[in-house]
mmCIF file of C-alpha atoms in Angstrom:
data_model
loop_
_atom_site.group_PDB
_atom_site.id
_atom_site.type_symbol
_atom_site.label_atom_id
_atom_site.label_comp_id
_atom_site.label_asym_id
_atom_site.label_seq_id
_atom_site.Cartn_x
_atom_site.Cartn_y
_atom_site.Cartn_z
ATOM 1 C CA UNK A 1216 63.751 116.050 46.065
ATOM 2 C CA UNK A 1217 62.820 112.062 45.211
ATOM 3 C CA UNK A 1218 60.041 111.949 42.755
ATOM 4 C CA UNK A 1219 58.202 109.008 41.942
ATOM 5 C CA UNK A 1220 56.348 106.589 39.301
ATOM 6 C CA UNK A 1221 53.730 103.957 39.719
ATOM 7 C CA UNK A 1222 54.074 100.724 37.807
ATOM 8 C CA UNK A 1223 50.739 99.137 37.944
ATOM 9 C CA UNK A 1224 50.471 96.473 35.256
ATOM 10 C CA UNK A 1225 48.558 94.681 37.300
ATOM 11 C CA UNK A 1226 45.609 96.440 38.587
ATOM 12 C CA UNK A 1227 46.091 95.498 41.757
ATOM 13 C CA UNK A 1228 45.869 99.043 43.338
ATOM 14 C CA UNK A 1229 43.692 101.563 42.988
ATOM 15 C CA UNK A 1230 46.036 104.853 42.097
ATOM 16 C CA UNK A 1231 44.344 107.881 42.518
ATOM 17 C CA UNK A 1232 45.080 111.636 43.949
ATOM 18 C CA UNK A 1233 45.166 110.342 47.461
ATOM 19 C CA UNK A 1234 47.409 108.408 46.952
ATOM 20 C CA UNK A 1235 49.753 110.531 45.003
ATOM 21 C CA UNK A 1236 49.556 113.105 47.247
ATOM 22 C CA UNK A 1237 50.726 110.528 50.462
ATOM 23 C CA UNK A 1238 53.695 109.334 48.275
ATOM 24 C CA UNK A 1239 54.449 112.920 47.372
ATOM 25 C CA UNK A 1240 54.412 113.526 51.478
ATOM 26 C CA UNK A 1241 56.632 110.617 51.930
ATOM 27 C CA UNK A 1242 59.734 111.966 49.631
ATOM 28 C CA UNK A 1243 59.295 115.048 51.114
ATOM 29 C CA UNK A 1244 59.863 113.441 54.458
ATOM 30 C CA UNK A 1245 62.403 111.280 53.085
ATOM 31 C CA UNK A 1246 64.001 114.101 51.511
ATOM 32 C CA UNK A 1247 64.957 115.360 54.521
ATOM 33 C CA UNK A 1248 67.895 113.481 55.220
ATOM 34 C CA UNK A 1249 68.532 112.717 51.580
ATOM 35 C CA UNK A 1250 69.370 115.485 49.737
ATOM 36 C CA UNK A 1251 70.226 114.275 46.396
ATOM 37 C CA UNK A 1252 67.614 114.602 43.667
ATOM 38 C CA UNK A 1253 66.476 110.812 42.679
ATOM 39 C CA UNK A 1254 63.496 108.610 41.162
ATOM 40 C CA UNK A 1255 62.293 106.000 42.216
ATOM 41 C CA UNK A 1256 59.647 103.390 40.805
ATOM 42 C CA UNK A 1257 56.566 101.202 42.563
ATOM 43 C CA UNK A 1258 55.560 98.634 41.220
ATOM 44 C CA UNK A 1259 52.239 96.839 42.710
ATOM 45 C CA UNK A 1260 52.460 92.818 41.783
ATOM 46 C CA UNK A 1261 50.893 89.707 42.932
ATOM 47 C CA UNK A 1262 52.353 86.866 44.788
ATOM 48 C CA UNK A 1263 53.438 84.526 42.021
ATOM 49 C CA UNK A 1264 55.752 87.234 40.651
ATOM 50 C CA UNK A 1265 57.062 88.171 44.038
ATOM 51 C CA UNK A 1266 57.942 84.964 44.312
ATOM 52 C CA UNK A 1267 59.588 84.770 41.179
ATOM 53 C CA UNK A 1268 61.268 87.800 42.084
ATOM 54 C CA UNK A 1269 62.188 86.842 45.636
ATOM 55 C CA UNK A 1270 63.557 83.207 44.916
ATOM 56 C CA UNK A 1271 65.768 84.761 41.875
ATOM 57 C CA UNK A 1272 67.524 87.708 44.000
ATOM 58 C CA UNK A 1273 67.399 86.507 47.676
ATOM 59 C CA UNK A 1274 67.298 82.979 47.144
ATOM 60 C CA UNK A 1275 63.779 82.570 49.320
ATOM 61 C CA UNK A 1276 61.041 80.284 47.523
ATOM 62 C CA UNK A 1277 58.293 82.281 48.995
ATOM 63 C CA UNK A 1278 56.585 85.588 48.680
ATOM 64 C CA UNK A 1279 56.750 88.742 50.703
ATOM 65 C CA UNK A 1280 55.764 91.733 51.243
ATOM 66 C CA UNK A 1281 58.144 94.211 49.569
ATOM 67 C CA UNK A 1282 61.381 94.153 47.409
ATOM 68 C CA UNK A 1283 63.989 97.045 47.039
ATOM 69 C CA UNK A 1284 66.655 96.908 44.285
ATOM 70 C CA UNK A 1285 69.365 99.727 43.743
ATOM 71 C CA UNK A 1286 69.645 101.209 40.864
ATOM 72 C CA UNK A 1287 71.734 104.653 41.225
ATOM 73 C CA UNK A 1288 71.958 105.338 37.305
ATOM 74 C CA UNK A 1289 71.348 108.393 35.514
ATOM 75 C CA UNK A 1290 69.161 109.536 38.258
ATOM 76 C CA UNK A 1291 67.230 106.280 39.352
ATOM 77 C CA UNK A 1292 67.095 105.413 42.890
ATOM 78 C CA UNK A 1293 65.754 102.070 42.302
ATOM 79 C CA UNK A 1294 62.804 100.100 41.916
ATOM 80 C CA UNK A 1295 60.393 99.008 44.998
ATOM 81 C CA UNK A 1296 57.810 96.485 44.188
ATOM 82 C CA UNK A 1297 55.090 95.218 47.025
ATOM 83 C CA UNK A 1298 53.256 92.745 46.379
ATOM 84 C CA UNK A 1299 49.355 93.961 46.592
ATOM 85 C CA UNK A 1300 47.767 90.232 48.060
ATOM 86 C CA UNK A 1301 50.925 90.118 50.893
ATOM 87 C CA UNK A 1302 50.208 93.594 52.175
ATOM 88 C CA UNK A 1303 46.194 93.239 52.214
ATOM 89 C CA UNK A 1304 46.781 89.625 54.317
ATOM 90 C CA UNK A 1305 49.330 91.490 56.638
ATOM 91 C CA UNK A 1306 47.372 94.147 57.023
ATOM 92 C CA UNK A 1307 44.259 92.410 58.356
ATOM 93 C CA UNK A 1308 47.251 90.514 60.542
ATOM 94 C CA UNK A 1309 48.177 93.766 61.889
ATOM 95 C CA UNK A 1310 45.291 95.030 62.522
ATOM 96 C CA UNK A 1311 45.768 98.591 60.147
ATOM 97 C CA UNK A 1312 44.200 99.617 57.063
ATOM 98 C CA UNK A 1313 45.684 98.317 53.873
ATOM 99 C CA UNK A 1314 46.128 102.356 52.501
ATOM 100 C CA UNK A 1315 48.735 102.320 56.349
ATOM 101 C CA UNK A 1316 49.968 98.731 54.920
ATOM 102 C CA UNK A 1317 51.121 99.939 51.741
ATOM 103 C CA UNK A 1318 52.737 103.137 53.358
ATOM 104 C CA UNK A 1319 54.916 101.693 55.588
ATOM 105 C CA UNK A 1320 55.916 99.372 52.469
ATOM 106 C CA UNK A 1321 56.774 102.535 50.559
ATOM 107 C CA UNK A 1322 58.674 103.786 53.036
ATOM 108 C CA UNK A 1323 60.620 100.938 53.642
ATOM 109 C CA UNK A 1324 61.238 100.447 49.817
ATOM 110 C CA UNK A 1325 62.929 103.658 50.029
ATOM 111 C CA UNK A 1326 64.559 103.561 52.643
ATOM 112 C CA UNK A 1327 66.263 100.740 52.165
ATOM 113 C CA UNK A 1328 67.272 102.596 48.312
ATOM 114 C CA UNK A 1329 68.998 105.405 50.238
ATOM 115 C CA UNK A 1330 70.696 102.852 52.396
ATOM 116 C CA UNK A 1331 69.358 101.859 55.383
ATOM 117 C CA UNK A 1332 69.077 97.968 56.108
ATOM 118 C CA UNK A 1333 67.928 95.660 59.387
ATOM 119 C CA UNK A 1334 70.598 93.453 58.851
ATOM 120 C CA UNK A 1335 71.278 93.399 62.879
ATOM 121 C CA UNK A 1336 69.367 94.431 65.901
ATOM 122 C CA UNK A 1337 70.318 98.227 66.104
ATOM 123 C CA UNK A 1338 70.253 98.451 62.517
ATOM 124 C CA UNK A 1339 66.453 97.672 62.758
ATOM 125 C CA UNK A 1340 65.854 100.150 65.334
ATOM 126 C CA UNK A 1341 67.193 102.935 63.796
ATOM 127 C CA UNK A 1342 65.231 101.788 60.269
ATOM 128 C CA UNK A 1343 62.089 100.755 61.604
ATOM 129 C CA UNK A 1344 61.485 103.809 64.549
ATOM 130 C CA UNK A 1345 62.490 106.029 61.453
ATOM 131 C CA UNK A 1346 59.816 104.070 59.514
ATOM 132 C CA UNK A 1347 57.310 104.735 61.853
ATOM 133 C CA UNK A 1348 57.833 108.160 62.554
ATOM 134 C CA UNK A 1349 57.177 108.932 58.692
ATOM 135 C CA UNK A 1350 54.311 106.801 58.358
ATOM 136 C CA UNK A 1351 53.014 109.051 61.618
ATOM 137 C CA UNK A 1352 53.823 112.114 59.401
ATOM 138 C CA UNK A 1353 51.989 111.942 56.329
ATOM 139 C CA UNK A 1354 48.704 110.438 58.154
ATOM 140 C CA UNK A 1355 48.296 113.536 60.360
#
């Protein structure tokens, strides 16, 4: 089963029981396709820090919504970094709730950690269809 912990050092996001339950629901859904026990970290960060990470590791000198880094050592699957300000803007742009956007980004990040990608049309369709399916299941 997938397990998680949250790094909220910037205090940008409210981590409450409901949030933890939804992320556990996400883990349960993804555990149907990823059978290994593993731990991952979710870090909620600001745009400035995200821009630094994106520049350093992806050579993109701008902020983004989510970055995932696979580690796969000592049962640690990897780390997911989510820019809270970017997610708020994206939720408004997409006319969705901030919470739904956060859950979508977590799902997206976990899928990257377990090997999914969106480098071509086929991969993109598979990954995005799966993340949309998981999101719908946890919002029921």
